[in-house]
CSV table of C-alpha atoms in Angstrom, one decimal:
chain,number,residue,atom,x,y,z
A,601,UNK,CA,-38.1,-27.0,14.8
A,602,UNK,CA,-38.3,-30.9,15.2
A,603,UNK,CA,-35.0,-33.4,15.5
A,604,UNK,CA,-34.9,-33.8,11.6
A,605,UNK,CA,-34.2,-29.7,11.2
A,606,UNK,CA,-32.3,-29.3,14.7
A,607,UNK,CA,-29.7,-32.3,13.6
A,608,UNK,CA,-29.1,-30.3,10.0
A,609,UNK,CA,-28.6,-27.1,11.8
A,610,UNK,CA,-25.6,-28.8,13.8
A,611,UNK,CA,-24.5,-30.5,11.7
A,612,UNK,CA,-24.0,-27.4,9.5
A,613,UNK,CA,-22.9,-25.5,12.1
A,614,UNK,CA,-19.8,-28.0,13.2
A,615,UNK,CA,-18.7,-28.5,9.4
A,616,UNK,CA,-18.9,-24.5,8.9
A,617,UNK,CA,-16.4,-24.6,12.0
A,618,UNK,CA,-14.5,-27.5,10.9
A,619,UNK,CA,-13.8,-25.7,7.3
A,620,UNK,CA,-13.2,-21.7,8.9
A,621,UNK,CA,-10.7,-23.8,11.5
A,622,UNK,CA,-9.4,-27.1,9.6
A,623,UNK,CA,-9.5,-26.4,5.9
A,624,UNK,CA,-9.8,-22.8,5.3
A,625,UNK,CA,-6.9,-23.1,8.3
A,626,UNK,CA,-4.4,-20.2,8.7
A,627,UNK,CA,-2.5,-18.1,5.9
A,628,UNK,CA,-0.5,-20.9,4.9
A,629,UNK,CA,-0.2,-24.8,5.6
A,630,UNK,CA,3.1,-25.7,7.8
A,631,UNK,CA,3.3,-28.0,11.3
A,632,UNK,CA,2.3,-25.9,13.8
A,633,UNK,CA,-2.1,-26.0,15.0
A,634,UNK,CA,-3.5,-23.2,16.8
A,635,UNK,CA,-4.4,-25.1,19.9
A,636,UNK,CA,-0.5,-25.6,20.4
A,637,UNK,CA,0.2,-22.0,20.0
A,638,UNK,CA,2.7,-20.9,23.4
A,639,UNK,CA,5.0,-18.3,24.3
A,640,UNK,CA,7.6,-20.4,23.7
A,641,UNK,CA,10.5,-20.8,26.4
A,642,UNK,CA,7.9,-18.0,28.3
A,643,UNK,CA,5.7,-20.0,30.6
A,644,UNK,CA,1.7,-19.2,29.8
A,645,UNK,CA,1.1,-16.8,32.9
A,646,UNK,CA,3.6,-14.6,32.3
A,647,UNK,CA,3.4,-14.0,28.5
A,648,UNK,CA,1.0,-11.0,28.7
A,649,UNK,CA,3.4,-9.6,31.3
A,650,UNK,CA,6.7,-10.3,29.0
A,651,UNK,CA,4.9,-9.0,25.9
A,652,UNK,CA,4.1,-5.5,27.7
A,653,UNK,CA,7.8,-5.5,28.6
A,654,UNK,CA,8.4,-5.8,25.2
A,655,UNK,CA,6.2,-3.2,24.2
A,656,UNK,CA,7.4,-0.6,26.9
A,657,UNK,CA,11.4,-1.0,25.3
A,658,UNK,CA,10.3,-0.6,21.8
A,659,UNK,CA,8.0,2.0,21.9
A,660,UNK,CA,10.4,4.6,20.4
A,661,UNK,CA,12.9,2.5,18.7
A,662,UNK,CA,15.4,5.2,17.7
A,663,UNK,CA,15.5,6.5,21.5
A,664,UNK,CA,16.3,3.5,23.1
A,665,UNK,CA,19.0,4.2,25.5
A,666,UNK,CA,20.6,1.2,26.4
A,667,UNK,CA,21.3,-0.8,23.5
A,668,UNK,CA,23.2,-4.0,25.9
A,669,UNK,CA,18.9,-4.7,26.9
A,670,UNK,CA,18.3,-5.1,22.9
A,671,UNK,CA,19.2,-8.7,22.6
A,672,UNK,CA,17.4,-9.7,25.4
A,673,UNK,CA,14.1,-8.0,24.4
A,674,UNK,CA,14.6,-9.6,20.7
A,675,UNK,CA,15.3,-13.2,22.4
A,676,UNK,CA,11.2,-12.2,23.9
A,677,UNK,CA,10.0,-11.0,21.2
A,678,UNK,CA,10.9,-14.5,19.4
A,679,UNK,CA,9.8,-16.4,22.2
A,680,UNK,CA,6.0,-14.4,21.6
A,681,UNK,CA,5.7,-14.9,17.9
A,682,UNK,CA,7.4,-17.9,16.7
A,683,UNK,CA,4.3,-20.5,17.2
A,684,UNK,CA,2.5,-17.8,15.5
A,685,UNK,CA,4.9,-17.3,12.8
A,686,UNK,CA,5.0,-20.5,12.5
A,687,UNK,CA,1.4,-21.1,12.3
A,688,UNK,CA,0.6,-18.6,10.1
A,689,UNK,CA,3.3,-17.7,7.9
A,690,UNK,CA,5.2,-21.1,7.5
A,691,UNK,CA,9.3,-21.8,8.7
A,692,UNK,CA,10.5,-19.5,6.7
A,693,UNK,CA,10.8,-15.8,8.5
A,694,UNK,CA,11.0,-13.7,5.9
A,695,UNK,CA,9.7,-12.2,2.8
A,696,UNK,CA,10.7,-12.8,-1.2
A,697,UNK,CA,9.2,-11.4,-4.3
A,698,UNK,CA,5.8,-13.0,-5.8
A,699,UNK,CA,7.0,-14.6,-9.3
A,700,UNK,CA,4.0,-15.5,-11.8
A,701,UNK,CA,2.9,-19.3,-11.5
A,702,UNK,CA,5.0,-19.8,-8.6
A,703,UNK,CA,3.2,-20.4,-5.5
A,704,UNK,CA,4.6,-18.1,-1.9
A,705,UNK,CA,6.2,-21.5,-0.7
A,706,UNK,CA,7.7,-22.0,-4.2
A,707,UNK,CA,9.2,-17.9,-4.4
A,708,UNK,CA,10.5,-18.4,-0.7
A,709,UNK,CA,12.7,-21.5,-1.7
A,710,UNK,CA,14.1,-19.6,-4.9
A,711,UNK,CA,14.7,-16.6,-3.0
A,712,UNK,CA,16.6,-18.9,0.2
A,713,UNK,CA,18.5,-20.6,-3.0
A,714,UNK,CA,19.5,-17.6,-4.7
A,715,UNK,CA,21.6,-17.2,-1.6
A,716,UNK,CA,23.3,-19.9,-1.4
A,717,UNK,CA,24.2,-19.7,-4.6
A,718,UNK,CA,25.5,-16.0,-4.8
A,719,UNK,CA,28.3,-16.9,-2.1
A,720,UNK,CA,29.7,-20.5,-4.5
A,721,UNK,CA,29.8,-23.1,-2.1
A,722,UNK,CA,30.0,-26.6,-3.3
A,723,UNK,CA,28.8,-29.5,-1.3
A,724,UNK,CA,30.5,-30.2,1.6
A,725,UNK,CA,31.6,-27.0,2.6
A,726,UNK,CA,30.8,-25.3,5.8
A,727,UNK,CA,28.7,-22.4,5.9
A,728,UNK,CA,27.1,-19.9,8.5
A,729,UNK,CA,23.3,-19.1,9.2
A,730,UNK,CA,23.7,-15.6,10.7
A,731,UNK,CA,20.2,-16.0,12.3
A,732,UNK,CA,18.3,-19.0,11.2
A,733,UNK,CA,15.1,-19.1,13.3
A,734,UNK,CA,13.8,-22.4,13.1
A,735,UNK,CA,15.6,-23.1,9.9
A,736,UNK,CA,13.2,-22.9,7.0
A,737,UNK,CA,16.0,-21.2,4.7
A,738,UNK,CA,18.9,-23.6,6.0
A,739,UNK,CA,16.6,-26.7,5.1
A,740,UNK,CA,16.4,-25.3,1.8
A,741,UNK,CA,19.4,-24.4,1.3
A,742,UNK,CA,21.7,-27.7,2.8
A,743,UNK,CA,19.7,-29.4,0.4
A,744,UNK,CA,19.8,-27.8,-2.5
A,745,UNK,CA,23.9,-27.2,-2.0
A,746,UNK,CA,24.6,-30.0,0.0
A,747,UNK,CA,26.6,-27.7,2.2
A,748,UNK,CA,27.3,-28.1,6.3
A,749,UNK,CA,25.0,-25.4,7.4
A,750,UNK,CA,25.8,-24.2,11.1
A,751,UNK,CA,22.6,-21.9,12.3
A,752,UNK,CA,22.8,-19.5,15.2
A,753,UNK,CA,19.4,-18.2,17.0
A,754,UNK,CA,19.6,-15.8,20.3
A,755,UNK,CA,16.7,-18.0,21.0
A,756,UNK,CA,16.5,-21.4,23.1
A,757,UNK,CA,12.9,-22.2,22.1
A,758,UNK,CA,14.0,-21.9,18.2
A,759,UNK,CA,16.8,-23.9,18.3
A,760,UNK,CA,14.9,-26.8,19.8
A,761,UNK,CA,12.5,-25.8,16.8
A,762,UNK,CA,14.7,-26.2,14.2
A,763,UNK,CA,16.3,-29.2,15.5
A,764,UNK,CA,12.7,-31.1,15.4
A,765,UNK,CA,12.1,-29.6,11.9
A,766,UNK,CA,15.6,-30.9,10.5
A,767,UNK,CA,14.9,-34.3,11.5
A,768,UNK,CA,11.5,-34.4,10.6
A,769,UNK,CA,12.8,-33.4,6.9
A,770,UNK,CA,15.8,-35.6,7.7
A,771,UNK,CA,18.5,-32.8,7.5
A,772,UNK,CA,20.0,-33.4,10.3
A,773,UNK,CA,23.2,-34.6,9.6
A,774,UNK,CA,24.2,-31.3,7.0
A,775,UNK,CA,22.0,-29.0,9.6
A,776,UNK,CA,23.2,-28.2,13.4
A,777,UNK,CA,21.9,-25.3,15.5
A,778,UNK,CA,23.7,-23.5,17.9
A,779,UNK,CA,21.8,-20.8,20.6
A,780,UNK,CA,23.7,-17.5,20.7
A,781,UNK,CA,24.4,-13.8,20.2
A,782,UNK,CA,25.3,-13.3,16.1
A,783,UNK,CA,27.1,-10.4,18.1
A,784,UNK,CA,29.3,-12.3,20.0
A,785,UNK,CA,29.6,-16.0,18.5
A,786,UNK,CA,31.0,-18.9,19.7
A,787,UNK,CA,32.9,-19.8,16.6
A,788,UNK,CA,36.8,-20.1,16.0
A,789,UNK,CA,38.5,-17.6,13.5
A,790,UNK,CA,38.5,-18.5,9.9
A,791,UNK,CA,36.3,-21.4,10.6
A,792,UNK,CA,33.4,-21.1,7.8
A,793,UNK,CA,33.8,-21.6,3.6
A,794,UNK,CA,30.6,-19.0,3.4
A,795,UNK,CA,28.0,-17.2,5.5
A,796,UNK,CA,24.6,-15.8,4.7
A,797,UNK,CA,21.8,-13.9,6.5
A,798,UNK,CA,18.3,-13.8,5.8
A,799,UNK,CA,16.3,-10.4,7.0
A,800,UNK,CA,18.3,-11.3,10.5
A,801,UNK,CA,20.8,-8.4,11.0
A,802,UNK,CA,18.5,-5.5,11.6
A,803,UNK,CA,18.0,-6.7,14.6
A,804,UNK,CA,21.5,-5.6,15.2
A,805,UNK,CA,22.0,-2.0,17.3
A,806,UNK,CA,24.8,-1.8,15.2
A,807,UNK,CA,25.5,-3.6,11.8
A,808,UNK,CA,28.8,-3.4,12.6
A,809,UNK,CA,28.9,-5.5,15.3
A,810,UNK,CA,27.8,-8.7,13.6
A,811,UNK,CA,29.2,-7.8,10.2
A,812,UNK,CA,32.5,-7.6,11.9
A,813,UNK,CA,31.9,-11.4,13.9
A,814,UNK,CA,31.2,-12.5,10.1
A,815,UNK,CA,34.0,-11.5,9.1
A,816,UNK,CA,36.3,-13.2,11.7
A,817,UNK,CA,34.7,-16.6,11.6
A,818,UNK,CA,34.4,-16.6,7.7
A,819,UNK,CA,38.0,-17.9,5.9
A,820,UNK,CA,40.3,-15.8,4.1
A,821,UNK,CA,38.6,-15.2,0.6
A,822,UNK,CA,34.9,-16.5,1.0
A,823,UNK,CA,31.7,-14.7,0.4
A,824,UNK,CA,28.9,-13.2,2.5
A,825,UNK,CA,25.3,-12.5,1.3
A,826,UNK,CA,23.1,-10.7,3.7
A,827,UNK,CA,19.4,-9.5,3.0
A,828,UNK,CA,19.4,-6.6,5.1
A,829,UNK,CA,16.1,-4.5,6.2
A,830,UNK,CA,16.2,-0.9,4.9
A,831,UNK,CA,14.7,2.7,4.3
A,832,UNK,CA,14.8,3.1,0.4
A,833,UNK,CA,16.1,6.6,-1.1
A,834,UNK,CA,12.2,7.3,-1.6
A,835,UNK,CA,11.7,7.8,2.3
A,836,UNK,CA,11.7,10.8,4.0
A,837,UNK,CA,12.5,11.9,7.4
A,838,UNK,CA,10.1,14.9,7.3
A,839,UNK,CA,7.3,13.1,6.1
A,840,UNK,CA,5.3,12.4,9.0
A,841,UNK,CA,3.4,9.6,7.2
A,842,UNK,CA,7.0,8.1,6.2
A,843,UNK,CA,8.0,8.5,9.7
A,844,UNK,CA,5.0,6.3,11.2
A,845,UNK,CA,5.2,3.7,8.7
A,846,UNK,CA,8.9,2.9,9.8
A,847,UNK,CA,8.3,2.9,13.0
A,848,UNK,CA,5.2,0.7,13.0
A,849,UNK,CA,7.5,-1.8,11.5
A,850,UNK,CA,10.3,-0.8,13.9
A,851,UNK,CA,7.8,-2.0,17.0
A,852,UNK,CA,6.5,-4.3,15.8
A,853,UNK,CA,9.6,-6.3,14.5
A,854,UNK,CA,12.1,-6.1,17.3
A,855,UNK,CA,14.0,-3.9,15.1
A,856,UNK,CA,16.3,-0.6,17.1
A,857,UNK,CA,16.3,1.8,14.0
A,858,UNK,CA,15.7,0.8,10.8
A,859,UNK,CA,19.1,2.0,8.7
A,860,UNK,CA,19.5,3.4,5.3
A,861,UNK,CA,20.3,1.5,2.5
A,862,UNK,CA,23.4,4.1,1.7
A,863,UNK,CA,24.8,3.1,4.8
A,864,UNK,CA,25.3,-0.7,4.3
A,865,UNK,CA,28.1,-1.0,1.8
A,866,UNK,CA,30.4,1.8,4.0
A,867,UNK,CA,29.4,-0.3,7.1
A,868,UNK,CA,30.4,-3.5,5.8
A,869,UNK,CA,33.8,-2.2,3.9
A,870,UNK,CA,34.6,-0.2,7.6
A,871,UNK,CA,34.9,-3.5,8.9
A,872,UNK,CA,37.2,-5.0,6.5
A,873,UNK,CA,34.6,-6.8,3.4
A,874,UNK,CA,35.2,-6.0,0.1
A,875,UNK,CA,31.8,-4.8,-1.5
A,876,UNK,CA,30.8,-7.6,-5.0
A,877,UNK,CA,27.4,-6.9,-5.8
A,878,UNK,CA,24.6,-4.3,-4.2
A,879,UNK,CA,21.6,-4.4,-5.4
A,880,UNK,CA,17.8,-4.0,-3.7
A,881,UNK,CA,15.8,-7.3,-5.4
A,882,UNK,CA,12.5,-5.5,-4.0
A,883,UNK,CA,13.1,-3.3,-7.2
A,884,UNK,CA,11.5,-3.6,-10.6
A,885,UNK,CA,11.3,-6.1,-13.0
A,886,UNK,CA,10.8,-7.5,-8.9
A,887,UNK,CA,7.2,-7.9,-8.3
A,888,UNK,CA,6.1,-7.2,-5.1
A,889,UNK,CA,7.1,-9.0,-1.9
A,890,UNK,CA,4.1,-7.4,-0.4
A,891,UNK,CA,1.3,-9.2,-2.0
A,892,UNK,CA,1.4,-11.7,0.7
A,893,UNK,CA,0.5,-9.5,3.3
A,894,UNK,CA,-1.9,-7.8,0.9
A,895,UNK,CA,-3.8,-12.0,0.2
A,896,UNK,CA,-3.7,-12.4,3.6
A,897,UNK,CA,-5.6,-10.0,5.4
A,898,UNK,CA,-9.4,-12.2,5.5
A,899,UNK,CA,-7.1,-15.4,6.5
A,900,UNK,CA,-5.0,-12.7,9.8
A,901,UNK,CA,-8.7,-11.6,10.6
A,902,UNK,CA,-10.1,-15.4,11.1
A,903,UNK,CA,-6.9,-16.5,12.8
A,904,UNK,CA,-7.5,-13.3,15.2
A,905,UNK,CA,-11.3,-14.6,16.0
A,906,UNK,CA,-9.5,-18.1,16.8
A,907,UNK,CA,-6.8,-17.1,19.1
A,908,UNK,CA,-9.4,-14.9,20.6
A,909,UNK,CA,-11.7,-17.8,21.4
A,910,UNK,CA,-8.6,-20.3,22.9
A,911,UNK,CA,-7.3,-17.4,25.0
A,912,UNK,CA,-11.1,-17.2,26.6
A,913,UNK,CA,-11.1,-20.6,27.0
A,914,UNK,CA,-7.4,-20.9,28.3
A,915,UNK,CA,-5.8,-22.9,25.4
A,916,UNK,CA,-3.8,-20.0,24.5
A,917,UNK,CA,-2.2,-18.1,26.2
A,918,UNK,CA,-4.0,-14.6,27.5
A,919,UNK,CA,-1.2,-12.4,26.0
A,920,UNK,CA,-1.0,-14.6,22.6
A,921,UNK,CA,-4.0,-12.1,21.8
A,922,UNK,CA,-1.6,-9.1,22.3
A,923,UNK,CA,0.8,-10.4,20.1
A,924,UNK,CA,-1.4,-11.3,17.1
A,925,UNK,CA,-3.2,-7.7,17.3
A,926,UNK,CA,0.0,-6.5,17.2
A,927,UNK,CA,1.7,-8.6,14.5
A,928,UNK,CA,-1.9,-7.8,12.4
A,929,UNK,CA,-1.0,-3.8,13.0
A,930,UNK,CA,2.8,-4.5,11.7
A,931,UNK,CA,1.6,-6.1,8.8
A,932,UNK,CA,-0.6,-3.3,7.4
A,933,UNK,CA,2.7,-0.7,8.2
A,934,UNK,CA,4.6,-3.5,6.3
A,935,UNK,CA,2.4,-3.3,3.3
A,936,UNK,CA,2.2,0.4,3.4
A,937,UNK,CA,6.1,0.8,3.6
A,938,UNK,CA,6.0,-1.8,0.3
A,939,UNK,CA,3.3,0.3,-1.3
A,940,UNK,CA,4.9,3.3,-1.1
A,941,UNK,CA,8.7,2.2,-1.9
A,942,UNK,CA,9.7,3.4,1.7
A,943,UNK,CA,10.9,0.2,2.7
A,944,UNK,CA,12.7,-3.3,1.5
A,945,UNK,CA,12.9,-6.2,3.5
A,946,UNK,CA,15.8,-7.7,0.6
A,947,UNK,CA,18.5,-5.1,0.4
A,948,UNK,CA,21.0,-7.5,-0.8
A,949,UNK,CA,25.1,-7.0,-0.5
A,950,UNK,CA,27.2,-9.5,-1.3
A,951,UNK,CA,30.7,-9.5,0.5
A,952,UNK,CA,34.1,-10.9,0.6
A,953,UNK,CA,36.5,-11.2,3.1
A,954,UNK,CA,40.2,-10.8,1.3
A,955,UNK,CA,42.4,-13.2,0.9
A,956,UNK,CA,45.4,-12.8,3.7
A,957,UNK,CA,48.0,-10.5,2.3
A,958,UNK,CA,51.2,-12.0,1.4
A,959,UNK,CA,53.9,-12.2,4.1
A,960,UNK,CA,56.9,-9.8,3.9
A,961,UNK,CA,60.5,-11.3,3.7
């Protein structure tokens, strides 16, 4: 081959890698490049050995015996895939249905809106993030209310996250992170006009437990909107297919026993919250949520072959390749569980804490 055919080879060589790793890029465009990829507040040598930690405590979700260690192993389990959530998916943790000529980005803002707007907050008003990650849905939603949006993350490396982001968009002075357990927060009584929580509480042991720190920080008479994670009444404990399904999503989520969706309105009314609207917004006229997943197997396979090549060559981390193979596996339980109507990610109850009962004379 002389110089003339050896320069077109590499030159079509490096802009057939410059389109699979530049333009085709990863599932969805957002700020986070593949050769920043960490394991978060985990330092590079030990994310392999924190991942099989992971792994170990959430083998069997339902049989986990000390449910104190849950928090802990969710605050890991962030600090593994946020870059890659990030990367990949976009700011925004969480799923929403497809709408016709409305792009994913597009459908997730509606969905994070919708929210906001079910629990009637007007601007100004302060209002709780019951798990915000980095803060794609409070961006969304301080500035299409104009609220005070407080977020609270187990996780150091997300706070510091979200705080970038929030500048960047220049949110900052209606968005402010805190880092802490949605189990035990550090908020006063009566101290929030709303609260909302976005495919966040099932990572709860008990949905008790934070329902019942929402209802003492939120005032007397203001709403709460949770998207809650659940088995549908099409799912079946005796089905063994049913059963593997739930618990691929269970490991690979972080998640200690997916619940029923019969059993959210009698956990939230047990803790004091009167029940205003139920309904599951994965259902029909709802198209599916799933699709996503479904568009974006070629684009998890080529973001596989990438981390694989900067973990050989020590960009990445060793164990960031454990954690993509794993989130890959989750994903295709996640599509099944929407395929089959096991599963909804968007369970939605809206709550309100009553107004204080009048004083006796």
């Amino acid at each position: 081959m002389d110089s003339f055919g050896l320069f077109c080879t590499g030159a079509l060589l490096a802009c057939g890698l410059y389109w699979f790793v530049c333009l085709l890029g990863p599932a969805e465009q957002k700020g986070k490049r593949a050769v920043h990829l960490s394991g978060g507040s985990i330092s590079s040598e030990n994310v392999r050995d924190n991942y099989n930690q992971y792994w170990s405590f959430f083998r069997q979700p339902k049989e986990i015996e000390n449910a104190d260690k849950v928090p802990d192993f969710v605050d890991t389990f962030y600090n593994l895939v946020t870059d890659i959530y990030e990367w990949g998916w976009g700011q925004s943790f969480h799923f929403s249905p497809s709408i016709t000529g409305k792009s994913h980005r597009e459908a997730t803002r509606l969905h994070e809106e919708m929210a906001v707007d079910l629990i009637q907050v007007k601007p100004g008003d302060r209002i709780l993030d019951v798990g915000c990650g980095v803060g794609g849905p409070m961006r969304a939603i301080a500035a299409h209310s104009r609220a005070n949006v407080v977020g609270i993350t187990i996780n150091d490396y997300q706070v510091n996250r979200a705080r970038l982001h929030n500048k960047k968009a220049g949110l900052d002075s209606l968005c402010e992170v805190v880092c802490g357990n949605f189990l035990e927060m550090p908020f006063k009584d009566n101290s929030f006009d709303g609260a909302y929580s976005i495919e966040a509480t099932c990572h709860a042991p008990k949905l008790e437990d934070v329902y019942a720190e929402v209802f003492r920080v939120l005032k007397p008479g203001s709403l709460y909107v949770s998207y809650e994670w659940v088995t549908t009444d099409k799912y079946r404990a005796d089905n063994p297919e049913h059963v593997e399904v739930i618990q691929g999503i269970e490991r690979g989520d972080a998640l200690p026993g997916l619940r029923s969706y019969k059993d959210i309105a009698e956990i939230a009314k047990k803790v004091g919250f009167e029940v205003v609207k139920e309904k599951d917004l994965a259902m029909p006229p709802a198209l599916p949520w799933w699709t996503r997943l479904k568009m974006g197997r070629i684009a998890y396979w080529r973001n596989h072959v990438l981390v694989t090549v900067l973990a050989a060559i020590g960009i990445a981390p060793k164990g960031t390749v454990d954690v993509h193979d794993m989130l890959f596996k989750t994903a295709d339980y996640l599509t099944r569980g929407g395929d089959s109507g096991i599963f909804s990610p968007m369970h939605m109850i809206l709550l309100r804490k009553p107004q204080v009962p009048p004083s006796k004379s």
